[in-house]
XYZ file of C-alpha atoms in Angstrom:
782
model
C -3.177 21.484 19.135
C -6.303 22.092 16.590
C -7.776 25.892 15.651
C -11.007 26.135 17.297
C -12.089 28.535 14.076
C -14.083 25.855 11.911
C -11.994 24.199 8.673
C -13.418 26.297 6.132
C -12.387 29.515 7.738
C -8.684 28.072 8.386
C -8.581 27.184 4.524
C -9.420 30.613 3.943
C -6.972 32.706 6.342
C -4.531 32.998 3.649
C -7.060 34.907 1.808
C -7.913 37.261 4.675
C -3.262 37.720 4.888
C -3.521 39.002 1.518
C -6.027 41.355 1.656
C -4.783 42.590 5.239
C -1.400 42.550 4.262
C -2.182 44.442 1.012
C -3.987 47.199 3.280
C -1.602 47.643 5.515
C 0.915 48.450 2.853
C -1.485 50.656 1.268
C -1.989 52.961 4.590
C 1.728 52.869 5.185
C 2.841 54.507 1.379
C -0.378 56.768 1.970
C 0.932 57.674 6.039
C 4.813 57.598 5.675
C 6.783 58.411 8.478
C 3.454 58.711 10.783
C 1.674 56.344 13.646
C -0.498 55.036 11.324
C 2.528 53.232 9.125
C 4.139 52.348 12.413
C 1.358 50.842 13.707
C 0.608 49.147 10.400
C 4.043 47.901 9.932
C 4.061 46.578 13.201
C 1.012 44.629 13.025
C 1.368 42.918 9.893
C 5.145 42.144 10.628
C 3.347 40.891 14.356
C 0.599 38.759 12.234
C 2.942 37.350 9.459
C 5.475 36.108 12.541
C 2.148 34.300 14.205
C 1.316 32.939 10.583
C 4.814 31.548 10.482
C 4.500 29.986 14.096
C 1.034 28.415 13.613
C 0.190 27.942 9.536
C 2.855 25.381 8.986
C 2.412 23.406 12.116
C -1.882 23.516 11.384
C -1.258 21.780 8.151
C 1.763 19.552 9.202
C 4.282 20.859 7.186
C 8.141 19.794 7.185
C 10.315 20.195 9.239
C 8.735 21.964 11.917
C 11.727 23.586 13.466
C 12.513 25.113 9.798
C 9.193 27.578 10.044
C 9.828 28.499 13.711
C 13.492 29.599 12.152
C 11.515 31.171 9.593
C 9.459 33.099 12.095
C 12.194 34.070 13.958
C 13.601 35.538 11.045
C 10.870 37.642 9.925
C 10.389 38.942 13.875
C 14.318 40.020 13.722
C 13.859 41.782 10.355
C 10.861 43.891 11.207
C 12.882 45.062 14.679
C 15.685 45.541 12.562
C 13.548 47.737 9.979
C 11.588 49.542 12.755
C 14.344 51.026 14.384
C 16.725 51.588 12.017
C 15.452 55.278 11.508
C 16.125 55.736 15.456
C 19.618 54.376 15.809
C 20.731 55.753 12.613
C 21.785 59.302 13.396
C 23.386 57.663 16.922
C 26.902 57.774 17.775
C 28.490 54.583 17.109
C 27.570 51.700 18.221
C 24.178 52.654 17.733
C 23.564 52.236 14.280
C 24.939 48.653 14.356
C 22.315 47.279 16.241
C 19.833 47.499 13.713
C 22.407 45.524 11.718
C 22.555 42.931 13.957
C 19.074 42.194 14.158
C 19.074 42.638 10.723
C 22.565 39.698 10.203
C 20.644 37.368 12.089
C 17.475 37.583 10.365
C 19.782 36.662 7.094
C 21.492 33.501 9.173
C 18.183 32.347 9.904
C 16.420 32.446 6.641
C 19.660 31.027 5.262
C 19.217 28.046 7.434
C 15.223 28.239 6.874
C 16.318 27.903 2.749
C 18.730 25.120 3.994
C 16.570 22.813 5.828
C 13.214 22.851 3.055
C 15.959 21.934 0.439
C 17.099 18.799 2.459
C 13.531 18.055 3.474
C 12.349 18.164 -0.409
C 15.781 16.521 -1.215
C 16.622 19.599 -3.718
C 20.017 19.757 -3.346
C 20.363 19.061 -7.138
C 23.740 19.290 -8.513
C 22.893 21.164 -11.591
C 20.234 23.258 -9.881
C 23.327 24.387 -7.676
C 25.509 24.851 -11.279
C 22.909 26.727 -12.660
C 22.509 28.830 -9.129
C 26.249 29.411 -9.060
C 25.946 31.085 -12.595
C 23.059 33.226 -11.586
C 24.858 34.306 -8.154
C 28.281 34.732 -9.827
C 26.895 37.791 -12.311
C 24.787 38.861 -9.236
C 27.111 39.287 -7.273
C 30.208 40.301 -9.558
C 27.573 43.478 -10.382
C 26.477 44.372 -6.627
C 29.772 44.591 -5.778
C 31.026 46.877 -8.399
C 27.569 48.480 -8.501
C 26.667 48.463 -5.150
C 28.858 46.913 -2.130
C 32.455 48.515 -3.046
C 30.523 51.972 -3.872
C 29.080 51.566 -0.203
C 31.992 50.590 1.273
C 34.550 53.313 0.013
C 31.820 55.862 1.333
C 34.110 58.887 3.450
C 32.395 60.815 6.137
C 31.368 58.109 8.557
C 32.799 54.672 10.605
C 34.669 52.415 7.886
C 33.044 49.666 10.336
C 29.365 50.826 8.928
C 30.480 51.299 5.287
C 32.259 47.714 5.189
C 28.619 46.482 7.041
C 26.395 48.430 3.942
C 28.192 46.709 1.522
C 27.963 43.616 2.857
C 24.243 43.199 2.227
C 24.094 43.154 -1.231
C 26.645 39.960 -0.562
C 23.853 38.657 1.878
C 21.223 38.639 -0.785
C 23.607 37.002 -3.452
C 23.692 33.709 -1.203
C 19.840 34.168 -0.681
C 19.455 34.043 -3.854
C 21.535 30.675 -4.521
C 19.689 28.706 -2.178
C 16.177 30.020 -3.498
C 17.315 29.290 -7.112
C 18.014 26.306 -6.502
C 14.915 25.768 -4.664
C 12.684 26.939 -7.325
C 15.155 25.343 -10.307
C 14.564 21.613 -8.433
C 10.770 22.144 -8.379
C 8.756 20.105 -10.928
C 5.743 21.969 -10.216
C 5.261 25.022 -8.040
C 2.041 24.780 -5.324
C 0.864 28.194 -4.435
C 2.942 28.572 -1.397
C 6.211 28.262 -3.285
C 5.383 31.037 -5.395
C 4.139 33.471 -2.605
C 7.389 32.625 -0.940
C 9.038 33.821 -4.095
C 7.441 37.042 -4.105
C 8.970 37.047 -0.256
C 12.259 36.997 -1.857
C 11.942 39.278 -4.854
C 10.415 41.966 -2.160
C 13.219 40.952 -0.008
C 15.988 41.867 -2.507
C 13.918 44.943 -3.994
C 13.970 46.071 -0.428
C 17.554 45.890 0.063
C 18.477 46.865 -3.127
C 16.540 50.436 -2.844
C 18.966 50.243 0.661
C 22.043 50.080 -1.142
C 21.044 52.535 -3.892
C 21.154 55.104 -1.084
C 24.052 53.479 0.995
C 26.114 54.562 -2.558
C 24.878 57.873 -2.118
C 26.171 58.003 1.605
C 23.047 57.616 3.398
C 21.820 54.674 5.700
C 18.622 55.352 6.146
C 17.018 57.794 2.991
C 12.950 57.242 3.007
C 10.626 55.323 4.808
C 8.964 54.345 1.668
C 12.281 51.869 1.052
C 10.017 49.751 3.309
C 7.754 49.194 0.930
C 9.026 46.400 -0.678
C 9.609 44.543 3.144
C 6.289 45.041 3.823
C 5.370 43.473 0.262
C 7.744 40.913 1.760
C 6.107 40.100 5.094
C 2.572 39.714 2.918
C 3.857 37.252 0.749
C 5.408 35.547 3.604
C 2.154 35.035 5.854
C 0.326 34.132 2.938
C 2.883 31.055 2.064
C 2.845 29.912 5.828
C -1.420 30.234 5.878
C -2.071 28.710 2.145
C -2.753 25.161 2.147
C 0.261 23.908 0.127
C 2.673 24.838 2.568
C 2.651 21.175 3.240
C 3.632 20.745 -0.716
C 6.532 22.801 -0.148
C 8.662 19.835 2.320
C 7.965 17.373 -0.312
C 10.290 15.707 -2.341
C 9.969 17.358 -6.096
C 13.357 16.425 -7.653
C 13.117 16.268 -11.346
C 15.366 13.104 -12.559
C 17.255 15.190 -14.916
C 17.378 18.858 -14.902
C 17.017 20.386 -17.835
C 17.632 24.192 -19.184
C 13.595 25.138 -20.062
C 12.966 28.702 -21.400
C 12.536 29.645 -17.769
C 15.843 28.798 -16.594
C 17.181 29.993 -19.599
C 15.596 33.288 -19.093
C 17.774 33.748 -15.874
C 20.942 32.013 -17.627
C 21.445 34.142 -20.255
C 21.736 37.825 -19.016
C 23.615 35.891 -16.221
C 26.036 35.192 -19.076
C 26.415 38.489 -21.256
C 26.211 40.468 -17.299
C 30.184 40.417 -17.274
C 30.898 41.747 -20.776
C 27.841 44.199 -20.001
C 30.243 45.551 -16.885
C 33.024 46.095 -19.086
C 31.302 49.231 -20.826
C 30.427 51.196 -17.615
C 32.263 53.313 -15.557
C 32.439 51.087 -12.336
C 35.268 48.674 -14.534
C 37.636 51.596 -15.065
C 40.296 50.017 -12.534
C 42.673 47.227 -13.133
C 41.634 45.458 -10.222
C 37.508 46.005 -11.237
C 38.576 44.164 -15.194
C 40.104 41.158 -13.158
C 37.373 40.546 -11.127
C 35.039 40.863 -14.139
C 37.323 38.390 -16.633
C 37.605 36.386 -13.652
C 34.015 36.118 -13.111
C 33.375 35.707 -16.248
C 36.090 33.296 -16.807
C 34.128 30.839 -13.716
C 31.305 31.334 -15.355
C 32.032 29.660 -18.875
C 34.018 27.063 -16.629
C 30.743 26.069 -14.895
C 28.620 26.335 -17.885
C 30.843 23.914 -19.868
C 30.952 21.847 -16.876
C 27.006 22.089 -16.175
C 26.770 20.919 -19.893
C 28.896 17.474 -19.694
C 26.882 16.601 -16.538
C 24.281 17.292 -18.161
C 24.567 14.711 -20.954
C 26.049 12.614 -18.366
C 23.187 12.358 -16.110
C 20.778 12.104 -19.199
C 23.235 8.939 -20.477
C 22.668 7.450 -17.037
C 18.910 8.565 -16.777
C 18.311 6.393 -19.500
C 20.383 3.754 -18.883
C 18.214 3.702 -15.153
C 15.226 3.846 -17.677
C 16.340 0.940 -19.474
C 17.020 -1.109 -16.037
C 13.470 -0.488 -14.956
C 11.982 -1.717 -18.078
C 13.291 -4.895 -18.064
C 14.064 -5.509 -14.193
C 12.143 -6.145 -11.207
C 12.342 -2.811 -8.614
C 12.173 -5.129 -5.681
C 14.907 -8.207 -6.379
C 16.516 -6.060 -9.057
C 16.294 -9.896 -10.950
C 15.233 -9.682 -14.763
C 11.411 -9.515 -15.749
C 9.100 -10.918 -17.929
C 10.008 -9.258 -20.593
C 13.560 -9.122 -20.007
C 13.076 -13.098 -19.545
C 11.317 -13.629 -22.435
C 13.521 -12.251 -24.807
C 16.324 -14.142 -22.945
C 14.358 -17.709 -24.025
C 13.713 -16.454 -27.396
C 17.227 -16.449 -27.891
C 17.812 -19.519 -26.556
C 15.122 -21.185 -28.417
C 17.265 -19.717 -31.587
C 20.701 -21.152 -30.243
C 19.915 -24.274 -29.637
C 20.512 -27.063 -32.278
C 17.337 -28.340 -33.070
C 18.456 -32.003 -33.925
C 20.858 -32.101 -30.937
C 20.499 -33.584 -27.401
C 19.840 -30.662 -25.120
C 16.583 -28.819 -24.794
C 15.494 -25.712 -23.668
C 13.598 -25.970 -19.931
C 11.688 -23.364 -18.460
C 11.251 -23.598 -14.680
C 7.784 -21.391 -12.969
C 7.782 -21.352 -9.337
C 5.267 -19.950 -7.194
C 5.382 -19.513 -3.603
C 3.214 -21.745 -1.287
C 1.607 -20.190 1.726
C 2.910 -16.536 0.611
C -0.470 -15.437 1.331
C -0.432 -16.354 4.706
C 3.309 -14.338 4.888
C 1.648 -11.466 3.922
C -1.366 -11.558 5.689
C 0.156 -12.692 9.038
C 3.451 -10.180 9.158
C 2.562 -8.031 6.639
C 3.251 -6.690 3.375
C 6.521 -5.714 4.106
C 8.163 -9.240 5.341
C 6.598 -10.653 1.969
C 8.488 -8.484 0.271
C 11.376 -9.295 2.467
C 10.761 -12.638 1.839
C 10.724 -12.311 -1.876
C 14.001 -10.705 -1.571
C 15.600 -13.363 0.004
C 13.988 -15.925 -2.127
C 15.234 -13.937 -5.166
C 18.976 -13.888 -3.745
C 18.650 -17.626 -2.700
C 17.832 -18.751 -6.438
C 20.328 -16.323 -7.944
C 23.182 -17.745 -5.812
C 21.991 -21.841 -6.226
C 21.847 -21.943 -10.010
C 24.816 -21.159 -12.401
C 25.609 -17.624 -13.837
C 24.493 -18.440 -16.902
C 20.960 -19.464 -16.246
C 18.606 -16.449 -16.184
C 16.352 -16.397 -12.848
C 13.893 -13.485 -13.053
C 11.141 -12.744 -10.943
C 7.658 -12.551 -13.164
C 4.961 -11.604 -10.629
C 4.225 -10.922 -7.119
C 5.615 -14.730 -5.721
C 6.180 -16.223 -8.921
C 10.011 -16.509 -10.482
C 10.948 -18.201 -13.751
C 13.649 -19.867 -14.840
C 15.594 -21.289 -17.880
C 18.037 -23.702 -18.754
C 19.832 -25.783 -21.445
C 20.536 -29.156 -21.680
C 19.344 -32.488 -21.348
C 16.932 -33.963 -18.985
C 19.575 -35.272 -16.395
C 20.562 -31.605 -15.685
C 17.110 -30.434 -15.911
C 16.049 -32.693 -13.026
C 18.921 -31.545 -11.104
C 18.475 -28.314 -11.525
C 15.096 -29.014 -9.799
C 17.051 -30.393 -6.442
C 18.480 -27.300 -6.624
C 16.131 -25.317 -6.061
C 13.780 -27.023 -4.030
C 17.524 -26.802 -1.579
C 16.933 -22.917 -1.460
C 13.877 -24.087 0.466
C 15.368 -26.145 2.967
C 16.233 -23.574 5.288
C 13.596 -21.406 7.282
C 13.732 -17.742 5.946
C 14.604 -14.920 8.242
C 12.200 -12.189 7.669
C 11.360 -9.702 10.500
C 12.604 -11.348 13.800
C 11.512 -14.455 12.916
C 11.774 -17.477 10.843
C 9.346 -18.569 7.498
C 9.170 -21.773 6.413
C 7.766 -21.980 3.083
C 8.254 -24.300 -0.080
C 7.617 -24.029 -4.137
C 5.640 -25.206 -6.232
C 7.340 -26.064 -9.884
C 5.905 -26.142 -13.259
C 8.476 -27.521 -16.014
C 8.026 -27.549 -19.393
C 10.683 -27.780 -22.341
C 11.390 -27.708 -26.470
C 13.670 -28.671 -28.934
C 15.714 -25.389 -30.618
C 13.526 -23.796 -33.640
C 15.099 -20.522 -35.025
C 12.291 -19.579 -37.089
C 9.653 -20.071 -34.378
C 11.782 -18.309 -31.735
C 9.494 -15.857 -30.249
C 6.313 -18.104 -30.406
C 8.182 -21.184 -28.768
C 9.430 -18.840 -26.176
C 5.386 -17.823 -25.464
C 4.499 -21.287 -25.335
C 7.030 -22.506 -23.151
C 6.092 -19.815 -20.124
C 2.660 -20.827 -20.455
C 3.108 -24.668 -20.837
C 5.524 -24.010 -17.351
C 2.132 -21.795 -16.015
C 0.396 -24.434 -16.576
C 2.198 -27.350 -15.334
C 3.137 -25.105 -12.003
C -0.946 -24.974 -11.086
C -0.710 -28.831 -11.741
C 2.194 -29.250 -9.290
C 0.209 -26.667 -6.834
C -3.099 -28.789 -6.994
C -0.897 -31.761 -6.016
C -0.130 -29.976 -2.619
C 3.238 -28.002 -1.585
C 6.655 -28.118 -2.672
C 5.650 -30.587 -5.512
C 6.973 -30.550 -8.990
C 5.185 -31.355 -12.423
C 6.205 -31.502 -16.113
C 4.417 -30.333 -18.760
C 2.196 -32.457 -21.073
C -0.243 -32.021 -23.719
C -3.080 -33.371 -21.809
C -3.057 -30.362 -19.714
C -3.885 -28.056 -22.472
C -6.988 -29.818 -22.291
C -7.618 -29.417 -18.404
C -6.782 -25.926 -18.232
C -9.624 -25.269 -21.745
C -11.797 -27.471 -19.490
C -11.631 -25.174 -16.868
C -11.862 -21.852 -18.517
C -15.216 -23.080 -19.842
C -16.608 -24.184 -16.544
C -15.342 -20.866 -15.234
C -17.395 -19.179 -18.039
C -19.954 -21.466 -17.516
C -19.730 -20.744 -13.846
C -20.399 -16.897 -14.211
C -23.544 -17.742 -16.666
C -24.992 -19.904 -13.611
C -24.528 -17.824 -11.214
C -26.360 -14.560 -13.686
C -29.020 -16.771 -14.845
C -30.241 -18.576 -11.704
C -29.229 -22.032 -12.339
C -27.567 -23.001 -8.795
C -29.924 -24.604 -6.126
C -29.242 -25.087 -2.701
C -29.950 -28.779 -1.053
C -30.326 -29.675 2.575
C -28.669 -32.109 3.970
C -30.061 -33.118 7.654
C -27.938 -32.720 10.872
C -29.582 -35.888 13.507
C -28.973 -36.612 16.576
C -27.233 -39.997 16.743
C -29.695 -41.536 19.739
C -33.034 -40.954 17.933
C -32.292 -40.174 14.590
C -34.284 -36.635 14.523
C -33.051 -33.811 12.741
C -31.834 -30.803 15.214
C -31.041 -28.975 11.813
C -29.213 -29.095 8.182
C -26.565 -28.031 5.893
C -27.118 -25.809 3.407
C -25.290 -27.178 0.252
C -24.738 -25.227 -3.475
C -25.519 -27.524 -6.347
C -25.060 -26.858 -9.848
C -27.568 -28.408 -12.615
C -25.561 -27.065 -15.849
C -28.605 -27.453 -18.671
C -26.232 -29.519 -21.125
C -23.736 -31.115 -18.470
C -25.947 -32.084 -16.083
C -25.056 -31.989 -12.780
C -21.625 -30.888 -11.869
C -19.839 -31.524 -8.203
C -19.057 -29.055 -5.530
C -16.003 -30.709 -5.711
C -15.490 -29.251 -9.100
C -16.641 -26.058 -9.517
C -16.411 -24.709 -6.099
C -12.506 -24.574 -6.491
C -13.073 -22.895 -9.523
C -15.459 -20.503 -8.051
C -12.259 -19.596 -5.589
C -9.857 -19.097 -8.236
C -12.275 -16.642 -10.209
C -12.939 -14.757 -7.407
C -17.024 -15.855 -7.426
C -16.952 -17.722 -4.444
C -18.107 -14.747 -2.361
C -20.870 -13.737 -4.820
C -21.764 -17.090 -4.821
C -21.783 -17.817 -0.960
C -23.682 -14.441 -0.109
C -26.309 -16.262 -2.625
C -26.408 -19.630 -0.712
C -26.380 -17.765 2.891
C -29.259 -15.454 1.675
C -31.018 -18.198 0.060
C -30.825 -20.360 3.059
C -32.177 -18.194 5.387
C -35.042 -17.084 3.614
C -35.586 -21.026 3.355
C -35.401 -21.297 6.750
C -37.562 -18.245 7.598
C -40.276 -19.546 5.737
C -39.840 -23.051 7.169
C -40.420 -21.567 10.667
C -43.310 -19.351 9.610
C -45.181 -22.568 8.375
C -44.432 -24.988 11.477
C -42.195 -26.791 9.564
C -39.555 -26.632 11.926
C -39.006 -26.266 15.832
C -37.761 -22.529 17.097
C -34.612 -24.966 18.120
C -33.930 -25.961 14.456
C -30.796 -24.556 12.830
C -29.196 -24.052 9.252
C -25.370 -24.781 8.647
C -23.971 -22.207 6.600
C -20.499 -22.489 4.759
C -18.627 -19.650 4.579
C -15.003 -19.192 2.881
C -11.688 -17.127 4.094
C -12.149 -14.491 1.243
C -15.734 -13.881 3.150
C -14.288 -13.735 6.531
C -11.883 -11.182 5.743
C -14.584 -8.527 4.728
C -15.159 -6.230 8.058
C -18.927 -5.609 6.841
C -19.631 -9.557 7.152
C -21.408 -9.437 10.871
C -23.205 -6.232 9.823
C -25.038 -8.041 6.446
C -25.419 -11.302 8.602
C -27.223 -9.451 11.645
C -29.499 -7.597 8.529
C -30.395 -10.529 6.504
C -31.623 -12.204 9.843
C -33.512 -9.738 10.638
C -35.231 -9.839 6.687
C -36.167 -13.303 7.286
C -36.995 -13.460 10.914
C -34.388 -15.890 11.850
C -32.460 -15.520 15.458
C -29.080 -16.109 15.715
C -29.417 -19.250 17.501
C -30.817 -21.046 14.391
C -27.990 -20.057 12.347
C -24.486 -21.551 12.523
C -21.424 -20.780 10.250
C -18.810 -23.547 8.656
C -15.607 -22.784 8.004
C -12.031 -24.741 7.604
C -9.541 -24.872 9.853
C -6.936 -22.500 7.620
C -9.379 -19.536 8.414
C -7.968 -19.614 11.605
C -4.072 -20.238 10.193
C -4.344 -18.016 7.649
C -6.282 -15.444 9.036
C -5.549 -11.520 9.759
C -6.640 -9.346 12.024
C -9.626 -8.484 10.445
C -11.088 -11.651 10.182
C -10.386 -12.601 13.767
C -12.617 -9.228 14.507
C -14.923 -10.532 11.990
C -15.111 -13.969 14.204
C -15.817 -12.530 17.516
C -18.396 -10.302 16.310
C -20.159 -13.107 14.367
C -20.285 -14.741 18.069
C -21.007 -11.754 19.411
C -24.780 -11.688 17.301
C -25.190 -14.965 19.025
C -24.135 -17.052 15.746
C -22.833 -20.376 16.052
C -18.720 -20.902 14.375
C -18.184 -24.480 13.525
C -14.676 -25.726 12.555
C -15.433 -28.050 9.017
C -13.443 -31.281 8.244
C -11.776 -30.545 11.197
C -8.360 -33.148 12.109
C -7.350 -32.700 7.595
C -5.451 -29.577 8.449
C -3.697 -28.295 11.065
C -5.708 -28.818 13.785
C -3.926 -26.734 16.577
C -5.504 -27.060 19.841
C -4.046 -23.022 20.227
C -6.528 -22.042 17.254
C -9.182 -23.784 19.008
C -8.880 -21.880 22.099
C -7.602 -18.238 20.392
C -10.749 -18.183 18.518
C -14.314 -18.365 19.635
C -15.713 -21.672 17.635
C -18.212 -23.525 19.291
C -18.021 -26.660 17.967
C -15.838 -28.782 15.054
C -17.353 -31.504 12.136
C -15.308 -34.755 12.380
C -13.583 -35.187 8.653
C -15.708 -38.153 7.337
C -12.286 -40.030 6.264
C -11.797 -40.534 9.868
C -15.235 -41.868 10.172
C -15.504 -44.538 7.483
C -12.959 -46.977 9.194
C -14.815 -46.674 12.540
C -15.375 -50.009 14.168
C -12.998 -51.658 12.177
C -9.754 -49.488 12.029
C -8.413 -49.098 15.531
C -6.333 -45.778 14.595
C -9.433 -43.977 13.384
C -11.198 -45.061 16.681
C -8.624 -43.416 18.762
C -8.844 -40.550 16.946
C -11.853 -39.592 16.942
C -11.908 -40.712 20.586
C -9.291 -38.220 20.986
C -11.230 -35.238 19.042
C -14.496 -35.902 21.296
C -12.313 -35.617 24.570
C -10.598 -32.336 23.272
C -13.634 -31.179 22.078
C -15.381 -31.813 25.514
C -12.565 -30.105 27.010
C -13.116 -27.153 25.769
C -16.709 -27.202 25.555
C -17.381 -27.639 21.781
C -19.947 -29.764 20.323
C -19.081 -32.466 17.826
C -20.842 -33.480 14.702
C -19.269 -36.251 12.704
C -19.729 -36.347 8.697
C -19.853 -38.939 6.417
C -21.886 -41.548 8.330
C -23.262 -44.254 6.504
C -23.765 -47.427 8.209
C -25.447 -48.300 11.593
C -21.847 -49.207 12.940
C -20.360 -46.172 12.230
C -23.220 -44.707 13.975
C -23.166 -46.362 16.847
C -19.272 -46.453 17.198
C -19.683 -42.899 17.445
C -22.293 -42.410 20.011
C -19.844 -44.645 21.823
C -16.723 -42.261 22.230
C -19.549 -39.365 23.136
C -20.680 -38.106 19.629
C -24.171 -36.564 19.867
C -24.704 -35.393 16.449
C -23.779 -36.807 12.937
C -24.439 -36.163 9.622
C -24.169 -38.349 6.522
C -26.148 -40.491 3.775
C -27.423 -43.141 6.197
C -30.102 -40.406 6.862
C -30.277 -39.131 3.346
C -28.527 -36.937 0.986
C -29.077 -33.493 0.419
C -31.651 -32.702 -1.069
C -34.166 -29.551 -2.498
C -36.058 -27.633 0.319
C -39.496 -29.227 -0.865
C -38.595 -32.818 -0.515
C -36.759 -32.011 2.740
C -39.658 -30.600 4.049
C -41.655 -33.382 3.057
C -39.548 -35.935 4.426
C -38.943 -34.875 7.891
C -42.044 -32.993 8.592
C -43.768 -35.819 7.670
C -41.992 -38.853 9.414
C -40.613 -37.095 12.592
C -41.421 -33.272 13.232
C -44.728 -33.485 12.676
C -45.069 -36.773 14.329
C -48.003 -38.015 17.197
C -46.962 -35.758 20.482
C -47.544 -38.679 22.517
C -44.952 -40.916 20.964
C -42.329 -38.066 19.262
C -42.690 -34.942 21.444
C -40.131 -36.652 24.340
C -37.725 -37.530 21.984
C -37.747 -34.239 19.788
C -37.332 -32.560 23.032
C -34.603 -34.498 24.274
C -33.014 -34.045 21.127
C -33.409 -30.633 20.541
C -32.197 -29.923 24.386
C -28.814 -29.284 23.251
C -28.767 -28.883 19.408
C -25.213 -29.251 19.672
C -24.870 -32.069 22.103
C -24.126 -32.605 25.752
C -21.151 -30.277 25.907
C -21.077 -27.101 24.522
C -20.142 -23.263 25.347
C -22.225 -21.751 26.968
C -23.972 -19.167 24.633
């Protein structure tokens, strides 16, 4: 439950706590052994306990149970301190009541620190060793100077003397935990600093009480409690400061080095046993044996710590070298490592022999679909399994590396027959489905292959060329279809250079306005009257002339330009439709069909952007249709699905372009809010000639009508095709039979003059009939 206070005030509560704690401590010190001092102590303790219960919960510190125990420990310490003056003079066992509360508080405090260490993953061997060295020195000191003298006091019950001598030992145990906590912190958040101040306050207070115990007193002066008030104040600040959440986060350094802060504690701890030999407390044989034993143990711990540090440094160095040369996900060699290995192979292969160095670049087909459909965790599991299968399928002397998100590289030395046999082995890795996340995924890999003879003099250059050429061949294989392989030849270099030059020119064309939008009519087969038009992008290069869309659109997709081009085409088409509507060139029912890429449909803001554009250009939603490929429905993420539904809610029509060439799954058409399909031209070409094409089109039309979808036929070029389409129930068509895509001015002149603005008594009935259903007689309600 969140506090009702404003967030700004909540973030400043630690400052209020600090000021209140200082004020309470000052009042306690100025008015000792009075009602004011008691009230100050009680209020400060209660507020601190409340801070331990509420502060870490508010900021989400982990583990929450630990802070509840810390609050309970603070409450027990408070009770113990408050009742000690009252019960001290009473007969036994009443003096022990205060110790029961204090002992319980120490136990809970130790559990709190242990849970915090575990949560931070800070139980480090080196920090424990360093802490033991400090703790041994502190332990022998407190034992000789405080615990033994307090326990040996006469004139009071032996049990009480023993308990008084135990407090310093409790502090030593707590010191071991707090030293381990601070030694394993790479950075010190403010809350950790405040917690350290809390512990110092506790140790100081216990030390003062121990000195009083050596003098034979259990309770001497209320001013002995001042360090405890400081500890309570610091503890409250610890719990309320926002950085308390950082105390539970893993912060262990990979190697625990001996920095100056650590040496500042270790150096005194090393010499302390020797110093104790000079005091009168070490005059007895038992005391000297204790000091000697602790000194020897300290030296042993120091030597073990030094040896362990060297081993840890070597292990860290080996880990660092492994991480630098291996992929962290699959543990396979990375690009740097495989590059060195290929360079070595090029060096050792005899340039006059029959063997050659072969390099294989693999790229997983459909990997993006797996990531989008099941998430990146599933994609990682798939990559791990692919790497495992590849490593198991090939010989141990064949290096296998992961060089990209879904790219793998292999190297082989041998003749062409062995090289081609290795391709079969690689393909065999993808013959079985991959079990990931309680499901099975079937994927393939496109393989690019390059080869070269041995060349010790130019090994580095040859190795780099082999990897580059294999990558080029892989893209050629991927262009031929999934699961293909291709061996590099020099003509591919020219193709790559041509592609790079076209990409640069396309970026320049987009910036300088070389692109144009042409419009091809969508007509009613029965009348030949346009009911709409498709907006198509065209590129007229100033030197190369017209560049076909089938050439530059794939380049735009690979270069990440398809989104910018699609946005420009959509805005220009909507602007042009707005002009035509305002000038009376088209009827109110006339619509434009605009292509959208899968990347655009994966933008959550697309519906809002399209809505704004339609409003800006005065175009109603029913006059806009967006065309997408079937792959959008299959590969589409949850974002894409939401975008499609929001576009449909705007009233925009959604069409499946090139229907029949992709997945053509009926389930996808039912799942997504599409309103129509466009039959691909490859099925239209054979109409009236090929019986199989007639049946395919007939089946698509029947299925679409059953789902309430409109149907448009693409690529209509002959009257025979038009009549065959109309005979099977297709209402609208598009193709060169009515003209190619032309600029906006030519389109307006052609159709405004011949059809749209024709004599009313002849054309209006036909136009009205054609426009009653812009998508034909069968469509979904809109």
